[in-house]
Amino acid sequence: QLSQSPVYRIDGALKAGRVTFPYYSYLDANYGSVSLSGAKSLSQALAGLIKATLEVSDARERPYSYYGITLEPGMSLLVEQPAALLLRIGVALGHRQYAADDPLFGVTRRDRRIALEASLRNKEWRWMDFTPALAATLERNESTIDFYSYRKANVYVVLE
């Protein structure tokens, strides 16, 4: 956590590591990302959220290396009746640029991703000393190589 006050909060995250794929060593990569997120209280019950992430993956074979950026604006709303529920909604807009032509398709891959995200939680909900949250995402990825384009929907439970 970089900074916090009653009105705003700024956090940062740094990730780095090696990713390996048994039987597909051409995908093995050094991966890194840096994220910066912020929240600003707009009222007692409403907060604006923003997150930006830069990522880079240096794969063993160049066509599978990429860099990307994702911007995630959103909001958090505290609903007090009939129970104290925290609703968080947002959208993620991402772009990934690959380093070279894909050996199977002969073109360089570029992906554009959009995701709508929502979660609902109540601090009084408990399960094995965890606070569960119900979450859902709708995601669409458009790629210059149609094979990598997709749409998906997820519903899941998060334990914090």
XYZ file of C-alpha atoms in Angstrom:
160
model
C 0.000 0.000 0.000
C 1.532 3.265 -1.117
C -0.818 5.797 0.468
C -4.091 5.948 2.354
C -6.401 8.543 3.831
C -10.118 8.591 4.673
C -10.748 9.950 1.151
C -8.361 8.009 -1.103
C -6.160 4.928 -1.254
C -3.306 4.053 -3.630
C -1.820 0.551 -3.946
C 0.884 -0.949 -6.098
C 1.900 -4.497 -7.018
C 4.932 -5.976 -8.730
C 5.003 -9.534 -10.051
C 7.937 -11.369 -11.578
C 8.617 -14.996 -12.240
C 9.290 -17.845 -14.585
C 6.415 -19.672 -16.268
C 7.070 -23.189 -17.571
C 4.897 -25.478 -19.677
C 5.757 -29.184 -19.571
C 5.750 -30.642 -23.120
C 5.518 -27.105 -24.618
C 8.895 -25.598 -23.734
C 8.656 -23.043 -26.584
C 6.083 -21.254 -24.364
C 8.389 -21.094 -21.292
C 8.755 -17.434 -20.363
C 9.995 -14.855 -17.909
C 6.952 -12.822 -16.895
C 6.669 -9.491 -15.135
C 3.935 -6.997 -14.381
C 3.462 -3.792 -12.453
C 0.072 -2.518 -11.290
C -1.064 0.717 -9.709
C -4.571 1.077 -8.323
C -6.492 3.844 -6.642
C -9.780 4.371 -4.883
C -11.428 7.677 -4.016
C -14.435 8.095 -1.753
C -17.124 10.101 -3.478
C -19.622 9.777 -0.622
C -20.274 7.607 2.444
C -21.531 4.817 0.170
C -19.756 5.348 -3.180
C -16.127 5.095 -4.269
C -14.489 5.443 -7.669
C -11.844 2.862 -8.567
C -9.071 2.758 -11.176
C -6.303 0.262 -11.886
C -3.598 0.187 -14.564
C -1.365 -2.799 -15.303
C 1.649 -3.132 -17.592
C 2.885 -6.647 -18.348
C 5.675 -8.267 -20.334
C 6.363 -11.894 -21.160
C 9.659 -12.932 -22.747
C 9.065 -16.446 -24.115
C 11.645 -18.920 -25.348
C 10.281 -18.440 -28.885
C 9.669 -14.864 -29.981
C 6.146 -15.264 -31.461
C 4.881 -16.098 -27.961
C 6.501 -13.086 -26.269
C 4.268 -10.084 -25.661
C 3.698 -6.851 -23.811
C 0.349 -5.537 -22.700
C -1.578 -2.864 -20.884
C -4.896 -3.055 -19.053
C -6.990 -0.185 -17.662
C -9.753 -1.000 -15.181
C -12.142 1.775 -14.113
C -14.928 0.885 -11.724
C -16.963 1.773 -8.673
C -17.808 0.385 -5.281
C -21.243 0.925 -3.751
C -22.253 0.158 -0.173
C -25.928 -0.766 0.062
C -27.120 -0.816 3.676
C -30.706 -2.076 3.296
C -31.845 -4.847 3.621
C -28.280 -5.877 4.636
C -24.842 -4.241 4.445
C -23.708 -5.369 0.981
C -20.696 -4.109 -0.942
C -21.280 -4.119 -4.701
C -18.235 -3.638 -6.888
C -18.559 -3.205 -10.657
C -15.986 -2.416 -13.289
C -14.766 -2.816 -16.812
C -11.319 -3.989 -17.933
C -9.910 -2.787 -21.264
C -6.744 -4.549 -22.356
C -4.347 -4.760 -25.281
C -1.581 -7.303 -25.933
C 1.009 -7.038 -28.687
C 3.008 -10.140 -29.595
C 6.619 -9.916 -30.749
C 6.649 -11.805 -34.071
C 4.542 -13.663 -36.611
C 2.817 -16.757 -35.256
C 4.451 -19.802 -36.902
C 1.085 -21.510 -37.544
C -0.871 -18.532 -38.883
C 1.837 -16.328 -40.448
C 0.694 -13.041 -38.866
C 1.635 -11.188 -35.689
C -0.962 -11.570 -32.985
C -2.597 -8.530 -31.356
C -5.393 -9.001 -28.842
C -7.997 -6.537 -27.566
C -9.869 -7.613 -24.451
C -12.906 -6.165 -22.726
C -14.395 -7.593 -19.547
C -17.324 -6.526 -17.381
C -16.851 -7.538 -13.758
C -19.116 -7.485 -10.711
C -18.841 -8.799 -7.160
C -21.074 -8.811 -4.109
C -19.925 -9.339 -0.520
C -21.037 -8.901 3.052
C -18.477 -8.823 5.891
C -20.893 -10.779 8.060
C -20.818 -13.712 5.652
C -18.299 -16.194 7.055
C -17.111 -19.615 6.017
C -14.150 -21.264 7.794
C -12.822 -17.822 8.879
C -13.046 -16.500 5.316
C -15.338 -13.842 3.887
C -16.930 -15.192 0.693
C -17.885 -12.979 -2.236
C -19.995 -13.839 -5.232
C -18.440 -12.627 -8.486
C -19.209 -12.718 -12.209
C -17.388 -11.675 -15.383
C -18.344 -11.358 -19.027
C -15.268 -11.264 -21.250
C -14.562 -10.863 -24.957
C -11.144 -11.187 -26.597
C -10.683 -10.086 -30.208
C -7.462 -11.229 -31.829
C -5.885 -10.610 -35.225
C -5.709 -14.420 -35.314
C -9.326 -15.537 -35.087
C -8.316 -18.838 -33.454
C -7.494 -16.843 -30.269
C -10.737 -14.822 -30.231
C -13.331 -15.850 -27.674
C -16.252 -14.878 -25.474
C -16.790 -16.307 -22.024
C -18.845 -15.852 -18.902
C -17.737 -16.845 -15.384
C -19.567 -17.003 -12.073
C -17.443 -17.859 -9.073
C -17.036 -17.573 -5.312
C -14.008 -15.754 -3.899
C -12.738 -16.423 -0.364
C -10.852 -13.582 1.339
